[in-house]
């Protein structure tokens, strides 16, 4: 038996670990959150096989934001599943190739290089997300800061919050994106204040480990570090 490359982090939610994490969520409509770096499609396929699911069972691929470490396998996973691709209106132009990425200067050549190496092609707009939209039992929360169209997904029933790169969990502390990866700190703080108002039990991050205890308290502590 090969070591399985996915973990059930919460009932019906499967995490694929890597440089960046992505997730499969089995819900009234099943969906994938982000797609990881290029070459990750096999992991998803293997997981679906193990669970006795078909790629066609996935209705939507939700992108927390446009960065290449979250969209690398997008084309291939779209091909595999036929799912609609959903992203916030403010990040769509970067995913569709309409706008080129103008983030921190060092990301630009990396993104360009990755696009060439992995032959990442822009995709067409399928589903434009706005704050308050629903994907199955999950509500889209627009949280600009890391990118203009960063989103979180929140389910009030299981109190799971997908945060993408809005925060990472390390040594018991939630950290904001650092320096150049936070081009809009003002809006970021407002975004995190929104998250401080909801009741969260599990935080599923784009990088690193999930938060499974004291989630509300940890978000409050993050907020304190942002004030002043
Ligand atoms: Zn990012
Ligand atoms: Zn990332």
PDB file of C-alpha atoms and ligand atoms in Angstrom:
ATOM      1  CA  UNK A   1       0.000   0.000   0.000  1.00  0.00           C
ATOM      2  CA  UNK A   2       1.342   3.370  -0.980  1.00  0.00           C
ATOM      3  CA  UNK A   3       1.163   6.142   1.549  1.00  0.00           C
ATOM      4  CA  UNK A   4      -1.966   8.143   0.872  1.00  0.00           C
ATOM      5  CA  UNK A   5      -1.227  11.715  -0.054  1.00  0.00           C
ATOM      6  CA  UNK A   6      -4.378  13.191   1.374  1.00  0.00           C
ATOM      7  CA  UNK A   7      -5.757  13.643   4.877  1.00  0.00           C
ATOM      8  CA  UNK A   8      -9.352  13.982   5.990  1.00  0.00           C
ATOM      9  CA  UNK A   9      -9.021  17.147   8.070  1.00  0.00           C
ATOM     10  CA  UNK A  10     -12.726  17.382   8.884  1.00  0.00           C
ATOM     11  CA  UNK A  11     -15.678  15.168   7.939  1.00  0.00           C
ATOM     12  CA  UNK A  12     -15.850  15.200   4.141  1.00  0.00           C
ATOM     13  CA  UNK A  13     -12.918  17.602   3.732  1.00  0.00           C
ATOM     14  CA  UNK A  14      -9.672  16.240   2.300  1.00  0.00           C
ATOM     15  CA  UNK A  15      -6.390  18.122   2.351  1.00  0.00           C
ATOM     16  CA  UNK A  16      -3.606  17.674  -0.192  1.00  0.00           C
ATOM     17  CA  UNK A  17      -0.348  18.920   1.215  1.00  0.00           C
ATOM     18  CA  UNK A  18       2.476  20.495  -0.690  1.00  0.00           C
ATOM     19  CA  UNK A  19       4.246  23.810  -1.041  1.00  0.00           C
ATOM     20  CA  UNK A  20       0.669  25.005  -1.006  1.00  0.00           C
ATOM     21  CA  UNK A  21      -2.322  23.016   0.189  1.00  0.00           C
ATOM     22  CA  UNK A  22      -5.472  22.379  -1.735  1.00  0.00           C
ATOM     23  CA  UNK A  23      -8.694  20.698  -0.677  1.00  0.00           C
ATOM     24  CA  UNK A  24     -11.551  18.497  -1.800  1.00  0.00           C
ATOM     25  CA  UNK A  25     -14.892  19.193  -0.121  1.00  0.00           C
ATOM     26  CA  UNK A  26     -17.749  16.706  -0.386  1.00  0.00           C
ATOM     27  CA  UNK A  27     -20.966  18.666   0.061  1.00  0.00           C
ATOM     28  CA  UNK A  28     -24.402  19.050  -1.567  1.00  0.00           C
ATOM     29  CA  UNK A  29     -22.300  20.194  -4.509  1.00  0.00           C
ATOM     30  CA  UNK A  30     -18.737  18.948  -4.162  1.00  0.00           C
ATOM     31  CA  UNK A  31     -15.901  21.325  -4.887  1.00  0.00           C
ATOM     32  CA  UNK A  32     -12.163  21.814  -4.818  1.00  0.00           C
ATOM     33  CA  UNK A  33     -10.512  24.739  -3.035  1.00  0.00           C
ATOM     34  CA  UNK A  34      -7.394  25.834  -4.985  1.00  0.00           C
ATOM     35  CA  UNK A  35      -5.326  23.455  -7.123  1.00  0.00           C
ATOM     36  CA  UNK A  36      -1.759  23.603  -5.804  1.00  0.00           C
ATOM     37  CA  UNK A  37       1.333  23.763  -7.997  1.00  0.00           C
ATOM     38  CA  UNK A  38       1.379  22.136 -11.431  1.00  0.00           C
ATOM     39  CA  UNK A  39       1.409  18.326 -11.389  1.00  0.00           C
ATOM     40  CA  UNK A  40      -1.126  17.839  -8.600  1.00  0.00           C
ATOM     41  CA  UNK A  41      -3.990  16.409 -10.641  1.00  0.00           C
ATOM     42  CA  UNK A  42      -2.955  12.789  -9.965  1.00  0.00           C
ATOM     43  CA  UNK A  43      -3.279  13.332  -6.212  1.00  0.00           C
ATOM     44  CA  UNK A  44      -6.861  14.449  -6.625  1.00  0.00           C
ATOM     45  CA  UNK A  45      -7.649  11.596  -9.007  1.00  0.00           C
ATOM     46  CA  UNK A  46      -6.181   9.075  -6.596  1.00  0.00           C
ATOM     47  CA  UNK A  47      -8.206  10.499  -3.719  1.00  0.00           C
ATOM     48  CA  UNK A  48     -11.447  10.425  -5.717  1.00  0.00           C
ATOM     49  CA  UNK A  49     -10.740   6.794  -6.675  1.00  0.00           C
ATOM     50  CA  UNK A  50     -10.116   5.848  -3.068  1.00  0.00           C
ATOM     51  CA  UNK A  51     -13.354   7.504  -1.990  1.00  0.00           C
ATOM     52  CA  UNK A  52     -15.299   5.842  -4.801  1.00  0.00           C
ATOM     53  CA  UNK A  53     -16.075   9.206  -6.379  1.00  0.00           C
ATOM     54  CA  UNK A  54     -15.890  10.303  -9.977  1.00  0.00           C
ATOM     55  CA  UNK A  55     -14.158  13.476 -11.218  1.00  0.00           C
ATOM     56  CA  UNK A  56     -17.544  14.515 -12.601  1.00  0.00           C
ATOM     57  CA  UNK A  57     -18.860  14.693  -9.043  1.00  0.00           C
ATOM     58  CA  UNK A  58     -16.887  17.911  -8.615  1.00  0.00           C
ATOM     59  CA  UNK A  59     -19.016  20.857  -9.642  1.00  0.00           C
ATOM     60  CA  UNK A  60     -16.763  23.811  -8.863  1.00  0.00           C
ATOM     61  CA  UNK A  61     -13.088  24.688  -8.488  1.00  0.00           C
ATOM     62  CA  UNK A  62     -12.927  27.660  -6.126  1.00  0.00           C
ATOM     63  CA  UNK A  63      -9.763  29.745  -6.208  1.00  0.00           C
ATOM     64  CA  UNK A  64      -8.940  31.642  -3.018  1.00  0.00           C
ATOM     65  CA  UNK A  65      -6.778  33.969  -5.154  1.00  0.00           C
ATOM     66  CA  UNK A  66      -4.798  34.055  -8.380  1.00  0.00           C
ATOM     67  CA  UNK A  67      -1.209  33.205  -7.270  1.00  0.00           C
ATOM     68  CA  UNK A  68       0.492  30.440  -9.246  1.00  0.00           C
ATOM     69  CA  UNK A  69       1.005  28.159  -6.263  1.00  0.00           C
ATOM     70  CA  UNK A  70      -2.818  27.962  -6.006  1.00  0.00           C
ATOM     71  CA  UNK A  71      -3.682  27.887  -9.708  1.00  0.00           C
ATOM     72  CA  UNK A  72      -0.840  25.719 -11.069  1.00  0.00           C
ATOM     73  CA  UNK A  73      -2.949  22.614 -11.707  1.00  0.00           C
ATOM     74  CA  UNK A  74      -6.054  24.555 -12.636  1.00  0.00           C
ATOM     75  CA  UNK A  75      -6.116  23.681 -16.346  1.00  0.00           C
ATOM     76  CA  UNK A  76      -5.553  19.987 -15.727  1.00  0.00           C
ATOM     77  CA  UNK A  77      -8.092  19.729 -12.913  1.00  0.00           C
ATOM     78  CA  UNK A  78     -10.599  21.592 -15.056  1.00  0.00           C
ATOM     79  CA  UNK A  79      -9.950  19.066 -17.857  1.00  0.00           C
ATOM     80  CA  UNK A  80     -10.305  16.141 -15.476  1.00  0.00           C
ATOM     81  CA  UNK A  81     -13.493  17.258 -13.769  1.00  0.00           C
ATOM     82  CA  UNK A  82     -15.243  19.580 -16.191  1.00  0.00           C
ATOM     83  CA  UNK A  83     -16.026  21.716 -13.142  1.00  0.00           C
ATOM     84  CA  UNK A  84     -16.739  25.445 -13.307  1.00  0.00           C
ATOM     85  CA  UNK A  85     -13.934  27.680 -12.105  1.00  0.00           C
ATOM     86  CA  UNK A  86     -14.937  30.267  -9.541  1.00  0.00           C
ATOM     87  CA  UNK A  87     -12.870  33.264  -8.459  1.00  0.00           C
ATOM     88  CA  UNK A  88     -13.535  36.742  -7.144  1.00  0.00           C
ATOM     89  CA  UNK A  89     -14.083  39.421  -9.751  1.00  0.00           C
ATOM     90  CA  UNK A  90     -10.989  41.332  -8.619  1.00  0.00           C
ATOM     91  CA  UNK A  91      -8.639  38.376  -9.185  1.00  0.00           C
ATOM     92  CA  UNK A  92     -10.269  37.006 -12.357  1.00  0.00           C
ATOM     93  CA  UNK A  93      -8.369  39.332 -14.714  1.00  0.00           C
ATOM     94  CA  UNK A  94      -5.084  37.766 -13.546  1.00  0.00           C
ATOM     95  CA  UNK A  95      -6.402  34.226 -13.940  1.00  0.00           C
ATOM     96  CA  UNK A  96      -7.852  34.857 -17.382  1.00  0.00           C
ATOM     97  CA  UNK A  97      -4.641  36.584 -18.473  1.00  0.00           C
ATOM     98  CA  UNK A  98      -6.432  39.884 -19.095  1.00  0.00           C
ATOM     99  CA  UNK A  99      -4.117  41.646 -16.659  1.00  0.00           C
ATOM    100  CA  UNK A 100      -0.547  40.682 -15.863  1.00  0.00           C
ATOM    101  CA  UNK A 101       0.414  40.300 -12.263  1.00  0.00           C
ATOM    102  CA  UNK A 102       1.701  43.473 -10.655  1.00  0.00           C
ATOM    103  CA  UNK A 103       2.378  42.179  -7.189  1.00  0.00           C
ATOM    104  CA  UNK A 104       5.647  42.316  -5.303  1.00  0.00           C
ATOM    105  CA  UNK A 105       8.464  42.728  -7.849  1.00  0.00           C
ATOM    106  CA  UNK A 106      10.132  39.396  -7.091  1.00  0.00           C
ATOM    107  CA  UNK A 107       6.940  37.459  -7.791  1.00  0.00           C
ATOM    108  CA  UNK A 108       6.658  38.693 -11.356  1.00  0.00           C
ATOM    109  CA  UNK A 109       9.663  36.865 -12.845  1.00  0.00           C
ATOM    110  CA  UNK A 110       8.858  33.761 -10.768  1.00  0.00           C
ATOM    111  CA  UNK A 111       5.294  33.728 -12.051  1.00  0.00           C
ATOM    112  CA  UNK A 112       6.466  34.276 -15.617  1.00  0.00           C
ATOM    113  CA  UNK A 113       9.019  31.486 -15.347  1.00  0.00           C
ATOM    114  CA  UNK A 114       6.522  29.071 -13.803  1.00  0.00           C
ATOM    115  CA  UNK A 115       4.023  29.846 -16.544  1.00  0.00           C
ATOM    116  CA  UNK A 116       6.628  28.947 -19.155  1.00  0.00           C
ATOM    117  CA  UNK A 117       8.049  25.881 -17.420  1.00  0.00           C
ATOM    118  CA  UNK A 118       4.676  24.408 -16.616  1.00  0.00           C
ATOM    119  CA  UNK A 119       2.926  25.707 -19.714  1.00  0.00           C
ATOM    120  CA  UNK A 120       0.203  27.307 -17.624  1.00  0.00           C
ATOM    121  CA  UNK A 121      -2.404  28.748 -19.902  1.00  0.00           C
ATOM    122  CA  UNK A 122      -4.938  31.378 -18.969  1.00  0.00           C
ATOM    123  CA  UNK A 123      -8.471  30.084 -18.500  1.00  0.00           C
ATOM    124  CA  UNK A 124     -11.800  31.588 -19.412  1.00  0.00           C
ATOM    125  CA  UNK A 125     -14.036  33.141 -16.814  1.00  0.00           C
ATOM    126  CA  UNK A 126     -16.675  30.662 -15.642  1.00  0.00           C
ATOM    127  CA  UNK A 127     -18.085  31.966 -12.415  1.00  0.00           C
ATOM    128  CA  UNK A 128     -17.446  35.386 -10.920  1.00  0.00           C
ATOM    129  CA  UNK A 129     -17.632  35.475  -7.152  1.00  0.00           C
ATOM    130  CA  UNK A 130     -18.806  38.350  -5.028  1.00  0.00           C
ATOM    131  CA  UNK A 131     -18.917  38.763  -1.274  1.00  0.00           C
ATOM    132  CA  UNK A 132     -21.850  36.794   0.135  1.00  0.00           C
ATOM    133  CA  UNK A 133     -22.137  34.301  -2.750  1.00  0.00           C
ATOM    134  CA  UNK A 134     -22.737  30.653  -1.873  1.00  0.00           C
ATOM    135  CA  UNK A 135     -20.876  27.499  -2.894  1.00  0.00           C
ATOM    136  CA  UNK A 136     -22.880  24.605  -1.430  1.00  0.00           C
ATOM    137  CA  UNK A 137     -23.082  25.365   2.324  1.00  0.00           C
ATOM    138  CA  UNK A 138     -20.173  27.800   2.167  1.00  0.00           C
ATOM    139  CA  UNK A 139     -20.384  31.574   1.980  1.00  0.00           C
ATOM    140  CA  UNK A 140     -17.807  33.607   0.089  1.00  0.00           C
ATOM    141  CA  UNK A 141     -16.161  36.312   2.194  1.00  0.00           C
ATOM    142  CA  UNK A 142     -14.192  38.855   0.194  1.00  0.00           C
ATOM    143  CA  UNK A 143     -10.932  39.495   2.056  1.00  0.00           C
ATOM    144  CA  UNK A 144      -8.684  41.787  -0.004  1.00  0.00           C
ATOM    145  CA  UNK A 145      -5.161  42.468   1.229  1.00  0.00           C
ATOM    146  CA  UNK A 146      -2.885  39.676   0.000  1.00  0.00           C
ATOM    147  CA  UNK A 147      -4.468  40.139  -3.452  1.00  0.00           C
ATOM    148  CA  UNK A 148      -7.401  42.364  -4.463  1.00  0.00           C
ATOM    149  CA  UNK A 149      -9.714  39.404  -4.998  1.00  0.00           C
ATOM    150  CA  UNK A 150      -8.688  37.091  -2.163  1.00  0.00           C
ATOM    151  CA  UNK A 151     -11.631  35.208  -0.701  1.00  0.00           C
ATOM    152  CA  UNK A 152     -12.359  33.003   2.287  1.00  0.00           C
ATOM    153  CA  UNK A 153     -15.068  30.343   2.401  1.00  0.00           C
ATOM    154  CA  UNK A 154     -17.079  29.882   5.567  1.00  0.00           C
ATOM    155  CA  UNK A 155     -19.604  27.232   6.510  1.00  0.00           C
ATOM    156  CA  UNK A 156     -21.677  28.141   9.600  1.00  0.00           C
ATOM    157  CA  UNK A 157     -22.830  24.509   9.978  1.00  0.00           C
ATOM    158  CA  UNK A 158     -19.412  22.928  10.571  1.00  0.00           C
ATOM    159  CA  UNK A 159     -17.680  26.253  11.365  1.00  0.00           C
ATOM    160  CA  UNK A 160     -14.947  25.599   8.839  1.00  0.00           C
ATOM    161  CA  UNK A 161     -13.128  28.571   7.337  1.00  0.00           C
ATOM    162  CA  UNK A 162     -10.883  28.300   4.276  1.00  0.00           C
ATOM    163  CA  UNK A 163      -8.464  31.230   4.356  1.00  0.00           C
ATOM    164  CA  UNK A 164      -6.104  30.734   1.411  1.00  0.00           C
ATOM    165  CA  UNK A 165      -3.054  32.923   2.023  1.00  0.00           C
ATOM    166  CA  UNK A 166      -4.812  35.347   4.341  1.00  0.00           C
ATOM    167  CA  UNK A 167      -3.043  33.757   7.260  1.00  0.00           C
ATOM    168  CA  UNK A 168      -0.704  30.905   8.058  1.00  0.00           C
ATOM    169  CA  UNK A 169      -0.446  28.894  11.253  1.00  0.00           C
ATOM    170  CA  UNK A 170       2.960  28.380  12.757  1.00  0.00           C
ATOM    171  CA  UNK A 171       4.013  27.398  16.290  1.00  0.00           C
ATOM    172  CA  UNK A 172       0.554  28.029  17.671  1.00  0.00           C
ATOM    173  CA  UNK A 173       0.235  31.505  16.154  1.00  0.00           C
ATOM    174  CA  UNK A 174      -1.704  32.816  13.158  1.00  0.00           C
ATOM    175  CA  UNK A 175       0.471  35.089  11.053  1.00  0.00           C
ATOM    176  CA  UNK A 176      -0.501  37.577   8.356  1.00  0.00           C
ATOM    177  CA  UNK A 177       1.265  37.426   4.977  1.00  0.00           C
ATOM    178  CA  UNK A 178       4.642  39.089   5.428  1.00  0.00           C
ATOM    179  CA  UNK A 179       5.890  42.369   3.973  1.00  0.00           C
ATOM    180  CA  UNK A 180       5.733  42.314   0.204  1.00  0.00           C
ATOM    181  CA  UNK A 181       3.098  39.611   0.188  1.00  0.00           C
ATOM    182  CA  UNK A 182       0.776  42.076   1.870  1.00  0.00           C
ATOM    183  CA  UNK A 183       0.510  44.929  -0.640  1.00  0.00           C
ATOM    184  CA  UNK A 184      -2.707  46.322   0.892  1.00  0.00           C
ATOM    185  CA  UNK A 185      -2.391  46.198   4.701  1.00  0.00           C
ATOM    186  CA  UNK A 186      -5.245  48.646   5.279  1.00  0.00           C
ATOM    187  CA  UNK A 187      -7.821  46.517   3.517  1.00  0.00           C
ATOM    188  CA  UNK A 188      -6.228  43.427   5.005  1.00  0.00           C
ATOM    189  CA  UNK A 189      -6.988  44.649   8.501  1.00  0.00           C
ATOM    190  CA  UNK A 190     -10.614  45.303   7.546  1.00  0.00           C
ATOM    191  CA  UNK A 191     -10.781  41.840   6.001  1.00  0.00           C
ATOM    192  CA  UNK A 192      -9.488  40.198   9.164  1.00  0.00           C
ATOM    193  CA  UNK A 193     -11.947  42.219  11.250  1.00  0.00           C
ATOM    194  CA  UNK A 194     -14.729  40.600   9.224  1.00  0.00           C
ATOM    195  CA  UNK A 195     -13.318  37.179  10.085  1.00  0.00           C
ATOM    196  CA  UNK A 196     -13.190  38.187  13.745  1.00  0.00           C
ATOM    197  CA  UNK A 197     -16.984  38.443  13.735  1.00  0.00           C
ATOM    198  CA  UNK A 198     -17.761  34.862  12.731  1.00  0.00           C
ATOM    199  CA  UNK A 199     -17.706  31.711  14.838  1.00  0.00           C
ATOM    200  CA  UNK A 200     -14.857  29.495  13.598  1.00  0.00           C
ATOM    201  CA  UNK A 201     -13.724  26.062  14.777  1.00  0.00           C
ATOM    202  CA  UNK A 202     -11.414  24.945  11.985  1.00  0.00           C
ATOM    203  CA  UNK A 203      -9.156  27.131   9.847  1.00  0.00           C
ATOM    204  CA  UNK A 204      -7.845  25.537   6.668  1.00  0.00           C
ATOM    205  CA  UNK A 205      -4.839  27.388   5.317  1.00  0.00           C
ATOM    206  CA  UNK A 206      -3.146  27.645   1.945  1.00  0.00           C
ATOM    207  CA  UNK A 207       0.204  26.867   3.535  1.00  0.00           C
ATOM    208  CA  UNK A 208       1.016  24.833   6.627  1.00  0.00           C
ATOM    209  CA  UNK A 209      -1.138  23.102   9.177  1.00  0.00           C
ATOM    210  CA  UNK A 210      -4.842  23.531   9.875  1.00  0.00           C
ATOM    211  CA  UNK A 211      -6.071  25.180  13.063  1.00  0.00           C
ATOM    212  CA  UNK A 212      -8.346  22.788  14.940  1.00  0.00           C
ATOM    213  CA  UNK A 213      -8.568  24.362  18.400  1.00  0.00           C
ATOM    214  CA  UNK A 214      -9.042  27.904  19.722  1.00  0.00           C
ATOM    215  CA  UNK A 215      -9.636  29.273  16.224  1.00  0.00           C
ATOM    216  CA  UNK A 216     -11.675  32.301  17.360  1.00  0.00           C
ATOM    217  CA  UNK A 217      -9.115  33.183  19.997  1.00  0.00           C
ATOM    218  CA  UNK A 218      -6.243  32.901  17.501  1.00  0.00           C
ATOM    219  CA  UNK A 219      -8.031  35.204  15.024  1.00  0.00           C
ATOM    220  CA  UNK A 220      -8.567  37.740  17.832  1.00  0.00           C
ATOM    221  CA  UNK A 221      -4.856  37.543  18.674  1.00  0.00           C
ATOM    222  CA  UNK A 222      -3.990  38.128  15.023  1.00  0.00           C
ATOM    223  CA  UNK A 223      -6.237  41.192  15.043  1.00  0.00           C
ATOM    224  CA  UNK A 224      -4.414  42.593  18.056  1.00  0.00           C
ATOM    225  CA  UNK A 225      -1.087  42.405  16.206  1.00  0.00           C
ATOM    226  CA  UNK A 226      -2.627  44.348  13.298  1.00  0.00           C
ATOM    227  CA  UNK A 227      -3.954  47.259  15.320  1.00  0.00           C
ATOM    228  CA  UNK A 228      -1.831  50.342  15.791  1.00  0.00           C
TER     229      UNK A 228
HETATM  230 ZN1  LIG B   1      -0.737  33.962  -2.434  1.00  0.00          ZN
HETATM  231 ZN1  LIG B   2       0.275  30.732  -1.579  1.00  0.00          ZN
END
